[in-house]
XYZ file of C-alpha atoms in Angstrom:
747
model
C 42.007 -15.479 -13.296
C 45.347 -14.507 -14.859
C 48.341 -14.360 -12.543
C 49.018 -10.763 -13.479
C 45.528 -9.627 -12.552
C 45.698 -11.697 -9.357
C 48.932 -9.927 -8.430
C 47.395 -6.525 -9.147
C 44.321 -7.424 -7.088
C 46.423 -8.435 -4.103
C 48.633 -5.394 -4.539
C 45.603 -3.106 -4.534
C 44.091 -4.767 -1.460
C 47.420 -4.489 0.323
C 47.519 -0.754 -0.463
C 43.910 -0.490 0.761
C 44.935 -2.161 4.031
C 47.689 0.416 4.433
C 45.137 3.131 3.751
C 42.883 1.745 6.468
C 45.786 1.998 8.908
C 46.514 5.622 7.982
C 45.228 8.582 9.959
C 43.794 10.351 6.924
C 40.388 12.002 7.223
C 37.393 10.481 5.453
C 37.469 12.637 2.305
C 41.220 12.401 1.927
C 41.076 8.637 2.323
C 38.352 8.336 -0.323
C 40.377 10.480 -2.740
C 43.440 8.292 -2.258
C 41.405 5.124 -2.768
C 39.941 6.279 -6.097
C 43.490 7.033 -7.269
C 44.695 3.586 -6.131
C 41.862 1.776 -7.908
C 42.200 3.737 -11.163
C 45.938 3.119 -11.182
C 45.599 -0.604 -10.456
C 42.777 -1.156 -12.964
C 44.618 0.940 -15.590
C 41.584 3.158 -16.052
C 41.351 6.902 -16.496
C 38.401 7.221 -14.083
C 37.429 5.766 -10.727
C 34.449 7.197 -8.826
C 32.757 6.340 -5.536
C 29.067 7.162 -5.086
C 27.519 6.794 -1.631
C 23.923 7.074 -0.448
C 23.081 10.354 1.263
C 19.559 9.079 1.937
C 17.534 6.019 0.948
C 16.761 7.340 -2.535
C 19.723 9.573 -3.433
C 23.321 8.812 -4.430
C 26.075 11.411 -4.200
C 29.438 11.483 -5.958
C 31.811 11.491 -2.977
C 35.222 11.005 -4.616
C 36.642 10.678 -8.112
C 39.853 10.245 -10.021
C 39.479 11.495 -13.587
C 36.149 13.366 -13.485
C 35.825 17.055 -12.695
C 36.837 17.695 -9.040
C 34.132 20.385 -8.821
C 31.447 17.729 -9.295
C 32.334 15.970 -6.024
C 29.425 16.327 -3.551
C 27.535 18.273 -6.239
C 26.534 15.461 -8.580
C 23.567 13.499 -7.283
C 21.142 11.043 -8.789
C 18.038 9.202 -7.740
C 17.924 5.472 -7.161
C 17.469 3.850 -10.578
C 18.560 6.994 -12.462
C 21.336 6.510 -15.013
C 23.714 3.556 -15.072
C 24.979 4.297 -11.550
C 21.426 4.431 -10.229
C 20.630 1.153 -11.993
C 23.553 -0.594 -10.276
C 22.394 0.773 -6.925
C 18.733 -0.152 -7.406
C 19.177 -3.725 -8.592
C 22.476 -4.548 -6.897
C 23.862 -5.906 -10.162
C 26.995 -5.156 -12.178
C 26.723 -2.956 -15.295
C 29.545 -3.561 -17.796
C 29.140 -1.390 -20.916
C 31.657 -0.895 -23.732
C 29.743 2.115 -25.072
C 28.020 3.600 -22.019
C 26.335 6.598 -23.751
C 24.400 4.215 -26.003
C 23.143 2.110 -23.078
C 19.455 2.321 -22.220
C 18.926 4.603 -19.257
C 22.311 6.371 -19.574
C 22.232 9.842 -18.068
C 24.839 12.416 -19.071
C 26.059 14.562 -16.176
C 27.684 17.608 -17.877
C 29.357 18.912 -14.711
C 31.500 15.759 -14.428
C 33.166 15.963 -17.842
C 32.550 12.233 -18.407
C 31.638 12.651 -22.082
C 35.240 11.702 -22.976
C 34.851 8.200 -21.548
C 33.131 5.345 -23.368
C 33.515 2.174 -21.306
C 31.789 1.866 -17.952
C 31.974 -0.729 -15.165
C 29.835 -0.221 -12.064
C 29.543 -2.610 -9.118
C 27.381 -2.238 -5.987
C 28.974 -1.402 -2.646
C 26.825 -3.362 -0.223
C 27.115 -5.443 2.914
C 24.693 -8.295 3.585
C 21.900 -6.655 1.671
C 22.548 -3.149 3.014
C 23.093 -0.828 0.061
C 25.899 1.661 0.681
C 26.790 2.950 -2.780
C 28.364 2.234 -6.172
C 31.993 1.875 -7.280
C 32.669 2.861 -10.925
C 35.657 2.717 -13.278
C 35.653 4.214 -16.794
C 37.993 4.333 -19.777
C 38.214 6.291 -23.029
C 38.479 3.136 -25.121
C 35.352 1.255 -26.102
C 35.798 -2.124 -24.426
C 34.008 -4.545 -22.175
C 35.826 -5.234 -18.948
C 36.969 -8.837 -18.560
C 35.437 -11.264 -16.067
C 38.644 -11.069 -14.013
C 38.489 -7.264 -13.938
C 34.820 -7.368 -12.878
C 35.652 -9.857 -10.151
C 38.576 -7.759 -8.926
C 36.386 -4.639 -8.681
C 33.690 -6.603 -6.814
C 36.293 -7.708 -4.276
C 37.414 -4.114 -3.803
C 33.796 -2.941 -3.451
C 33.253 -5.542 -0.749
C 36.294 -4.239 1.167
C 35.023 -0.665 0.757
C 31.726 -1.781 2.344
C 33.601 -3.204 5.313
C 35.672 -0.012 5.581
C 32.471 2.067 5.550
C 31.074 -0.159 8.305
C 34.206 0.546 10.359
C 33.812 4.326 9.859
C 36.739 4.798 7.493
C 34.988 7.437 5.345
C 33.428 9.723 7.914
C 33.394 13.362 6.842
C 31.154 16.363 6.276
C 27.784 15.975 4.582
C 25.014 13.388 4.677
C 26.750 10.886 2.375
C 29.854 10.793 4.597
C 28.040 10.869 7.913
C 28.996 7.930 10.138
C 26.924 4.772 9.782
C 24.768 3.761 12.745
C 24.869 7.273 14.195
C 22.162 9.004 12.184
C 18.597 9.305 13.379
C 16.274 6.899 11.558
C 12.496 6.651 11.281
C 11.531 3.119 10.231
C 8.006 1.998 9.426
C 6.518 -1.445 9.967
C 3.251 -3.086 10.872
C 1.690 -2.871 14.350
C 1.342 -6.374 15.835
C 0.921 -5.535 19.528
C -0.167 -2.109 20.707
C 1.682 0.046 23.205
C 4.664 2.397 23.328
C 8.134 1.836 24.726
C 11.411 3.682 25.124
C 14.640 1.822 25.656
C 17.909 0.611 24.183
C 18.514 -1.927 21.428
C 19.315 -5.519 22.303
C 20.100 -7.540 19.167
C 18.936 -11.142 19.403
C 21.731 -12.110 17.013
C 24.352 -9.343 16.965
C 25.925 -8.812 13.575
C 29.450 -10.092 13.105
C 31.946 -7.244 12.779
C 34.834 -7.964 10.418
C 37.859 -5.901 11.384
C 40.311 -7.583 9.000
C 38.751 -7.750 5.524
C 42.138 -7.969 3.772
C 44.428 -10.985 4.085
C 48.017 -10.489 5.162
C 48.872 -14.146 4.484
C 46.548 -15.858 1.952
C 47.915 -19.305 2.823
C 47.142 -18.786 6.508
C 43.671 -17.474 5.668
C 42.975 -20.547 3.551
C 44.025 -22.791 6.431
C 41.773 -20.847 8.820
C 38.857 -21.267 6.417
C 39.427 -25.024 6.134
C 39.645 -25.406 9.925
C 36.445 -23.408 10.445
C 34.539 -25.302 7.733
C 35.603 -28.604 9.253
C 34.350 -27.458 12.657
C 31.113 -26.389 10.999
C 30.712 -29.775 9.300
C 31.310 -31.640 12.560
C 28.711 -29.451 14.275
C 26.121 -30.112 11.564
C 26.815 -33.865 11.709
C 26.281 -33.799 15.482
C 22.970 -31.966 15.072
C 21.910 -34.568 12.519
C 22.852 -37.426 14.816
C 20.897 -35.943 17.713
C 17.851 -35.404 15.483
C 17.739 -38.935 14.015
C 14.321 -40.462 14.557
C 12.789 -37.024 15.145
C 10.818 -34.680 12.920
C 11.310 -35.429 9.228
C 11.199 -31.795 8.145
C 13.849 -30.793 10.696
C 16.043 -33.600 9.367
C 15.543 -32.311 5.816
C 16.722 -28.857 6.873
C 19.809 -30.324 8.553
C 20.500 -32.454 5.483
C 20.396 -29.243 3.421
C 22.843 -27.719 5.915
C 25.189 -30.652 5.447
C 24.885 -30.428 1.673
C 25.914 -26.763 1.736
C 28.650 -27.355 4.316
C 30.155 -29.979 1.992
C 29.579 -27.994 -1.198
C 32.749 -27.947 -3.282
C 31.513 -24.963 -5.288
C 30.921 -22.862 -2.138
C 34.384 -23.802 -0.843
C 36.058 -23.108 -4.194
C 34.526 -19.635 -4.482
C 35.673 -18.688 -0.985
C 39.176 -20.000 -1.709
C 39.278 -17.881 -4.876
C 38.228 -14.819 -2.847
C 41.089 -15.464 -0.439
C 43.502 -15.931 -3.353
C 42.525 -12.459 -4.546
C 43.420 -10.961 -1.198
C 40.381 -11.244 1.093
C 40.544 -12.599 4.622
C 38.656 -15.805 5.430
C 35.878 -13.820 7.132
C 35.530 -11.417 4.216
C 35.434 -14.309 1.747
C 32.577 -15.956 3.656
C 30.684 -12.676 3.855
C 31.182 -11.956 0.169
C 29.531 -15.252 -0.723
C 26.817 -14.590 1.863
C 26.080 -11.171 0.373
C 25.716 -12.674 -3.086
C 23.395 -15.379 -1.715
C 21.241 -12.702 -0.084
C 21.142 -10.739 -3.332
C 19.969 -13.868 -5.160
C 17.438 -14.566 -2.407
C 15.858 -11.140 -2.875
C 15.252 -11.925 -6.558
C 13.905 -15.472 -6.120
C 10.137 -15.957 -5.895
C 10.092 -19.750 -5.554
C 9.511 -20.540 -1.826
C 11.663 -23.687 -1.881
C 14.662 -21.931 -3.415
C 14.285 -19.034 -0.988
C 14.340 -21.471 1.922
C 17.501 -23.132 0.586
C 19.216 -19.752 0.152
C 18.102 -18.883 3.697
C 19.744 -22.138 4.865
C 22.982 -21.038 3.202
C 22.658 -17.607 4.836
C 22.277 -19.195 8.269
C 25.182 -21.543 7.611
C 27.357 -18.567 6.633
C 26.477 -16.867 9.928
C 27.568 -19.969 11.828
C 30.835 -20.073 9.890
C 31.487 -16.372 10.543
C 30.948 -16.867 14.272
C 33.435 -19.747 14.270
C 36.037 -17.642 12.432
C 35.613 -14.496 14.526
C 34.788 -16.059 17.876
C 31.772 -13.758 18.117
C 28.887 -15.689 19.661
C 25.172 -15.015 19.796
C 25.856 -12.252 22.327
C 28.666 -9.722 22.251
C 29.581 -9.788 25.921
C 27.618 -6.748 26.998
C 25.000 -6.938 29.723
C 21.324 -6.807 28.890
C 20.364 -3.137 29.370
C 17.795 -2.275 32.059
C 15.310 -1.186 29.369
C 15.909 -3.635 26.485
C 13.969 -3.484 23.244
C 14.655 -6.679 21.346
C 15.596 -6.359 17.661
C 15.708 -9.461 15.440
C 15.024 -10.686 11.918
C 12.581 -13.146 13.453
C 12.228 -15.023 16.731
C 10.471 -18.144 17.947
C 8.047 -18.246 20.880
C 10.459 -20.204 23.076
C 13.240 -17.637 22.724
C 10.816 -14.793 23.379
C 9.483 -16.483 26.496
C 13.053 -16.848 27.786
C 13.438 -13.069 27.650
C 10.015 -12.733 29.307
C 8.764 -9.491 30.777
C 12.283 -8.067 31.025
C 11.722 -6.718 27.502
C 10.169 -3.297 26.985
C 9.323 -4.031 23.368
C 10.151 -6.113 20.284
C 10.976 -5.061 16.703
C 11.159 -7.703 13.974
C 12.437 -7.372 10.422
C 10.119 -10.196 9.381
C 7.402 -11.658 11.627
C 3.663 -11.386 11.119
C 0.563 -10.271 12.968
C -0.463 -13.896 13.569
C 2.939 -15.473 14.291
C 3.889 -17.383 17.436
C 6.053 -14.475 18.560
C 3.108 -12.090 18.200
C 0.913 -14.360 20.315
C 3.554 -14.461 23.065
C 4.145 -10.694 22.865
C 0.434 -10.097 23.309
C 0.342 -12.522 26.218
C 3.221 -10.649 27.866
C 1.714 -7.240 26.927
C 4.948 -6.282 25.136
C 4.615 -3.746 22.272
C 5.602 -5.347 18.970
C 6.227 -3.983 15.478
C 6.838 -6.371 12.552
C 8.026 -5.991 8.946
C 10.533 -3.261 9.845
C 12.840 -3.348 6.847
C 16.614 -3.092 7.505
C 16.262 -2.804 11.300
C 18.867 -5.515 11.962
C 21.421 -3.778 9.741
C 20.616 -0.261 10.972
C 20.586 -0.950 14.723
C 23.500 -1.608 17.053
C 23.407 -2.870 20.603
C 22.859 0.023 22.994
C 21.257 2.391 20.457
C 18.421 4.464 21.871
C 15.124 3.363 20.340
C 11.484 4.423 20.571
C 8.764 1.967 19.602
C 5.207 2.970 18.729
C 3.205 -0.244 18.544
C -0.023 1.638 17.824
C 1.234 3.157 14.557
C 3.941 0.636 13.668
C 6.751 3.220 13.905
C 10.308 2.833 15.176
C 12.551 5.811 15.953
C 16.200 4.698 16.031
C 18.724 7.063 17.615
C 15.982 9.741 17.733
C 16.587 13.466 17.899
C 15.738 15.305 21.124
C 12.542 16.833 19.735
C 11.239 13.371 18.797
C 12.106 12.001 22.241
C 10.259 14.876 23.931
C 7.105 14.390 21.826
C 7.222 10.626 22.360
C 7.552 10.985 26.128
C 4.626 13.408 26.146
C 2.527 10.768 24.378
C 3.571 8.097 26.874
C 2.757 10.437 29.764
C -0.727 10.972 28.352
C -1.173 7.213 28.056
C -0.028 6.757 31.679
C -2.508 9.402 32.819
C -5.271 7.616 30.941
C -4.329 4.346 32.652
C -4.848 6.050 36.030
C -8.356 7.023 34.956
C -9.058 3.489 33.846
C -7.846 2.140 37.194
C -10.439 4.305 38.950
C -13.288 2.487 37.127
C -11.799 -0.993 37.431
C -14.503 -2.263 39.796
C -17.340 -0.383 38.106
C -19.796 -2.653 36.222
C -19.874 -1.911 32.488
C -23.362 -0.481 32.064
C -24.072 1.912 29.196
C -26.098 5.120 29.583
C -29.169 3.333 28.235
C -28.802 0.559 30.822
C -27.209 -2.244 28.753
C -24.817 -4.500 30.716
C -21.683 -5.448 28.742
C -19.410 -8.242 29.954
C -15.699 -7.453 29.357
C -13.385 -10.454 29.544
C -9.750 -11.002 28.575
C -7.688 -13.186 26.274
C -4.824 -15.215 27.732
C -2.388 -17.968 26.856
C 0.194 -18.015 29.631
C 0.156 -18.191 33.395
C 1.836 -14.787 33.268
C -1.433 -13.385 31.899
C -3.589 -14.388 34.852
C -2.614 -11.582 37.294
C -4.152 -9.216 34.708
C -7.538 -10.767 35.470
C -7.643 -8.747 38.658
C -5.518 -5.770 37.631
C -7.435 -5.025 34.430
C -10.942 -5.401 35.818
C -11.780 -8.204 33.373
C -14.672 -10.378 34.503
C -13.209 -13.645 33.272
C -11.114 -15.224 30.520
C -13.041 -15.278 27.253
C -10.256 -17.128 25.425
C -7.385 -19.156 26.837
C -5.077 -20.232 23.985
C -3.962 -23.752 24.880
C -1.572 -24.089 21.916
C 1.192 -22.015 23.487
C 2.105 -24.904 25.811
C 2.545 -27.046 22.689
C 4.393 -24.460 20.583
C 7.199 -23.670 23.019
C 8.257 -27.311 23.419
C 10.439 -29.575 21.317
C 8.187 -32.571 21.991
C 4.528 -33.276 22.700
C 3.657 -32.349 26.318
C 2.497 -35.160 28.573
C -1.115 -35.332 29.725
C -0.041 -34.951 33.353
C 1.813 -31.738 32.473
C -1.288 -30.336 30.812
C -3.441 -31.266 33.818
C -1.102 -29.327 36.097
C -1.065 -26.341 33.746
C -4.854 -26.158 33.409
C -5.292 -26.586 37.174
C -3.046 -23.598 37.784
C -5.056 -21.514 35.297
C -8.352 -22.358 36.986
C -6.869 -21.766 40.438
C -5.585 -18.341 39.375
C -8.996 -17.451 37.901
C -10.438 -17.991 41.391
C -13.896 -19.063 40.282
C -14.207 -16.735 37.286
C -15.166 -18.350 33.991
C -12.295 -19.476 31.764
C -13.004 -20.490 28.160
C -10.365 -23.029 27.106
C -9.940 -23.070 23.327
C -8.715 -26.470 22.197
C -5.509 -26.801 20.228
C -5.463 -24.246 17.407
C -2.474 -25.244 15.280
C -1.754 -25.199 11.562
C -1.535 -22.172 9.279
C 1.096 -19.954 10.951
C 1.222 -22.069 14.142
C 3.334 -25.138 13.361
C 4.420 -27.562 16.074
C 8.171 -28.266 15.779
C 7.625 -31.987 16.487
C 4.702 -32.538 14.112
C 5.278 -33.083 10.413
C 4.557 -29.847 8.594
C 2.329 -30.153 5.572
C 3.228 -27.705 2.813
C 0.028 -26.003 1.675
C -0.500 -23.300 -0.979
C -2.771 -21.322 1.366
C -2.332 -22.583 4.953
C -4.824 -20.092 6.454
C -7.512 -21.949 4.482
C -5.955 -25.347 5.003
C -5.405 -28.096 7.551
C -5.673 -26.304 10.852
C -7.479 -26.081 14.207
C -10.496 -28.422 14.501
C -9.588 -30.046 11.180
C -6.302 -31.227 12.689
C -8.099 -32.268 15.887
C -10.647 -34.417 14.057
C -7.865 -36.059 11.999
C -5.564 -36.497 15.035
C -8.161 -37.618 17.551
C -5.612 -39.070 19.932
C -4.217 -35.580 20.572
C -7.739 -34.156 20.968
C -8.704 -36.853 23.489
C -5.540 -36.313 25.505
C -6.265 -32.601 25.791
C -9.928 -33.194 26.675
C -8.890 -35.671 29.392
C -6.417 -33.128 30.781
C -9.100 -30.420 30.907
C -11.671 -32.693 32.591
C -9.184 -33.822 35.225
C -7.915 -30.296 35.838
C -11.458 -29.115 36.546
C -11.723 -31.720 39.323
C -15.426 -31.064 39.804
C -15.364 -27.342 39.005
C -17.336 -25.849 36.085
C -15.487 -26.285 32.775
C -15.900 -24.400 29.499
C -14.385 -25.769 26.267
C -14.444 -24.110 22.855
C -13.534 -25.648 19.488
C -11.789 -23.315 16.991
C -12.380 -22.761 13.278
C -15.664 -24.630 12.995
C -16.828 -24.240 9.382
C -19.918 -26.440 9.461
C -22.256 -27.871 12.079
C -21.113 -31.466 11.565
C -17.567 -30.616 12.676
C -18.921 -29.298 15.968
C -21.096 -32.388 16.403
C -18.152 -34.727 15.818
C -16.015 -32.799 18.318
C -18.826 -32.792 20.874
C -19.234 -36.535 20.388
C -15.545 -36.891 21.316
C -16.182 -34.833 24.449
C -19.132 -37.010 25.453
C -17.114 -40.169 24.841
C -14.203 -38.819 26.906
C -16.544 -37.817 29.742
C -18.017 -41.316 29.806
C -14.558 -42.864 29.903
C -13.518 -40.577 32.773
C -16.693 -41.597 34.648
C -15.820 -45.293 34.250
C -12.305 -44.610 35.524
C -13.744 -42.991 38.635
C -12.495 -39.447 37.983
C -14.459 -36.492 39.339
C -16.451 -34.852 36.556
C -17.138 -31.100 36.176
C -20.284 -29.939 37.953
C -21.149 -28.047 34.786
C -19.751 -28.511 31.264
C -20.175 -25.982 28.435
C -19.093 -26.864 24.899
C -18.938 -23.988 22.420
C -17.740 -23.161 18.929
C -15.658 -20.344 17.543
C -17.328 -18.768 14.528
C -14.428 -17.737 12.259
C -15.823 -18.629 8.829
C -18.812 -16.952 7.158
C -20.230 -20.406 6.359
C -21.081 -21.085 10.010
C -23.200 -17.948 10.172
C -25.480 -19.647 7.612
C -25.632 -23.042 9.370
C -29.080 -24.536 10.060
C -30.869 -23.018 13.049
C -30.651 -26.434 14.725
C -26.911 -25.871 15.144
C -27.552 -22.679 17.110
C -29.995 -24.673 19.259
C -27.380 -27.370 19.971
C -24.281 -25.301 20.725
C -23.847 -24.077 24.324
C -22.300 -20.774 23.225
C -20.661 -19.094 20.250
C -17.631 -16.814 20.168
C -17.016 -14.810 17.012
C -13.316 -15.018 16.103
C -13.116 -11.551 14.610
C -9.588 -11.686 13.196
C -10.203 -14.700 10.950
C -13.832 -13.911 10.199
C -12.877 -10.500 8.839
C -10.077 -11.800 6.619
C -12.306 -14.499 5.130
C -15.270 -12.162 4.736
C -13.211 -9.608 2.791
C -10.879 -12.188 1.163
C -7.989 -10.132 2.550
C -5.113 -12.074 4.131
C -4.294 -10.411 7.461
C -0.636 -11.437 6.983
C -0.476 -9.514 3.690
C 0.583 -5.915 4.276
C -0.749 -4.929 0.839
C -4.365 -5.711 1.731
C -4.816 -6.232 5.460
C -5.545 -2.557 6.140
C -7.714 -2.164 3.087
C -11.001 -3.192 4.730
C -12.702 -1.729 7.768
C -14.420 -3.603 10.592
C -17.025 -0.848 10.575
C -17.897 -1.574 6.955
C -21.691 -1.808 6.776
C -21.491 -5.217 5.070
C -19.406 -6.714 7.873
C -21.657 -5.173 10.515
C -24.579 -6.730 8.620
C -22.965 -10.150 9.034
C -22.490 -9.504 12.761
C -26.141 -8.483 13.000
C -27.225 -11.739 11.340
C -25.182 -13.799 13.823
C -26.671 -11.840 16.744
C -30.194 -12.476 15.432
C -29.644 -16.208 14.947
C -28.134 -16.612 18.401
C -31.059 -14.592 19.798
C -33.613 -16.962 18.248
C -31.962 -19.923 20.012
C -31.100 -17.940 23.139
C -27.451 -18.920 22.588
C -24.828 -16.846 24.481
C -22.634 -14.886 22.063
C -19.288 -13.129 22.460
C -16.801 -11.397 20.163
C -13.081 -12.197 20.505
C -10.232 -10.483 18.674
C -8.298 -7.286 18.164
C -11.416 -5.285 17.308
C -13.047 -6.157 20.629
C -10.254 -4.216 22.323
C -10.541 -1.109 20.150
C -12.983 1.299 21.807
C -14.714 2.553 18.624
C -15.121 -0.942 17.188
C -16.208 -2.334 20.573
C -18.862 0.379 20.817
C -20.306 -0.609 17.425
C -20.219 -4.330 18.251
C -22.118 -3.642 21.469
C -24.616 -1.535 19.531
C -25.151 -4.457 17.155
C -26.211 -6.591 20.139
C -23.053 -8.364 21.328
C -22.952 -8.361 25.129
C -19.597 -10.064 25.798
C -16.297 -8.753 24.407
C -12.988 -10.587 24.873
C -9.770 -8.600 24.473
C -6.210 -8.167 25.702
C -6.127 -7.015 29.348
C -4.753 -3.532 28.581
C -7.801 -2.789 26.410
C -10.411 -3.380 29.120
C -10.012 0.094 30.635
C -10.275 2.135 27.402
C -13.245 0.081 26.154
C -15.091 0.317 29.471
C -14.475 4.062 29.673
C -16.174 4.704 26.320
C -19.045 2.279 26.914
C -19.900 3.896 30.257
C -20.317 7.249 28.475
C -22.359 5.965 25.527
C -25.963 5.298 24.638
C -26.124 2.189 22.460
C -29.491 3.151 20.996
C -27.928 6.386 19.763
C -25.006 4.475 18.230
C -27.410 2.049 16.607
C -29.239 4.940 14.977
C -25.964 6.340 13.608
C -25.231 2.924 12.053
C -28.733 2.629 10.582
C -28.619 6.130 9.108
C -25.210 5.474 7.516
C -26.630 2.344 5.910
C -29.610 4.221 4.501
C -27.268 6.846 3.022
C -25.403 4.061 1.244
C -22.112 4.743 3.012
C -19.460 2.051 2.850
C -18.372 2.472 6.479
C -20.020 3.925 9.558
C -16.653 5.146 10.862
C -16.854 8.761 9.522
C -20.321 9.290 10.988
C -19.304 7.744 14.290
C -16.153 9.867 14.533
C -18.221 13.003 13.898
C -20.551 11.982 16.732
C -17.604 11.402 19.069
C -16.098 14.801 18.268
C -19.404 16.409 19.184
C -19.350 14.649 22.569
C -16.009 16.196 23.592
């Protein structure tokens, strides 16, 4: 960069700092800034466009265009050159703007006199705020130094907007983080909650984006980077001899922390007038912009490493830790980009709800949220940039909606909905002890899913008749090392004690796919849901399987024990696993341990292939539990983690119900007990159809027992079966419309 331009850049940033310290109102401050930039860049025009909503930009200030066009000129995202800059977050540098593809002439601005155009995005860490534009009469391309200088200014404008420097009248100048927002995501755990935001990792607030003393800022950066490097080296030293993948991540951290290019770019930013914090964030913003364009998973992970490293560096520079000093509110709703199961368990039941920017319906965090009965919404775009600690927030886990800083009318409607749900819960409590017998005399067994000791009190409170699925992997997932056998024995004993004689189905370790143990080498797979997981891992890592089987046998201490193997795709896998059980039982007998008075060994049917196994398999297995979540995604070839397709197919599709019917028939021939476990078992309409197809045991989350029982008590399964049969004969794709019509007639 030329010294002259560097001097002008610093001079402009210094004048911007003075402007930040002034008491001018938002519009006046914007007008002054456009004048300062045009003067410094030696351009006839400088304009600032800000978003008034997610899709619309508004001209909020200009030097050189028609003053009457301010707050009147608007364009859609992607419209014209300004809209293109906003949509793609990339610079547009055009010597002859009117000839550029996509150029849109705005007659009210009077810009036809200007040929050259330079537009840069105003954004902060991926949050799009607007576009900064300079224009000149002469046909010329702006130099790399001029582009860089304008990018630096745009970055400072983003920080100023974050600090509320441009608040004024109208939507585009309304204060950030004060407007009501409706954000949509994916429901991962049902339920509704009202509370206040608690950010798992509060955003760093930069109050000094402009450097007063560049030399001092450079020294601060060097000191902070050195502290960062020492910290990474310590983490590496502690992790030596541990998990190889974790070491690879830390090695990537060290590579970035020692990157000369990263350091040089930040030093150049400081030389142009930015503070150390602003220089780090500028590089972080550019890394995030690149990350959004990269499709290669490895490169995305490396850019994510750099993003995390930048956060660490910012916290060192600002002294802002993982919490901002405020107390956890009495009604916290956790907001995070993502969160691990261990962190979520530390918060425990103090949380009213969880909102994640990433996450998935099958993630560890989702499993824990379900176990704790905490409403959870995932894939909520921009929530971590929109929300601030203490913001009022409403969470609808049934619909996947989040109302941030809601208006009074929304709050009233939401509270009415929650009141109706509370009233329904009272009705469900009144039938808690009532046996689930349908109007035509069919007895349905309603049991619950669990994975934590915290779940077990729900066995009594919900009216569930037992535990149809106890997820044993959670004790493995929340640790940094393999649990000891003695620890597992104690855990399983406590579960059986809490069940107080009611049947508990222990599912053996179901890891792989989305459930990766932090201390076990992760195998990169193109499609992990169809890969090395569950019983496949157990049969390849038999030492782990035997340890868990020993722990279960010893925990039973003579009591009945029920074990279920997950993700069995063919009969031979079940036979091999059962052989391991028999061998372990024999070894325990030789060691003199008390054996269970009764031992049931079952299989979870989650792949269509097992439904077509030889009838001999159904004769051999003690029981079968249909794993509805996986079975449905494999049956329809629709990944339940993929938001584009996971809602596309209906459980009440006649083809899927036909598969369920086949499984019921085959189990009936062998007199093999059959249950259905999964989200659909806890949805009253779906549960009603499953019962009508012949399934007599449904396993669900505790909160679903009441609603499902209530509908079953009022229904005649023979009538429902006829509705299903008639829909099939009519060639309908799903029985849901016919069933909903029947239900409306019952009201």
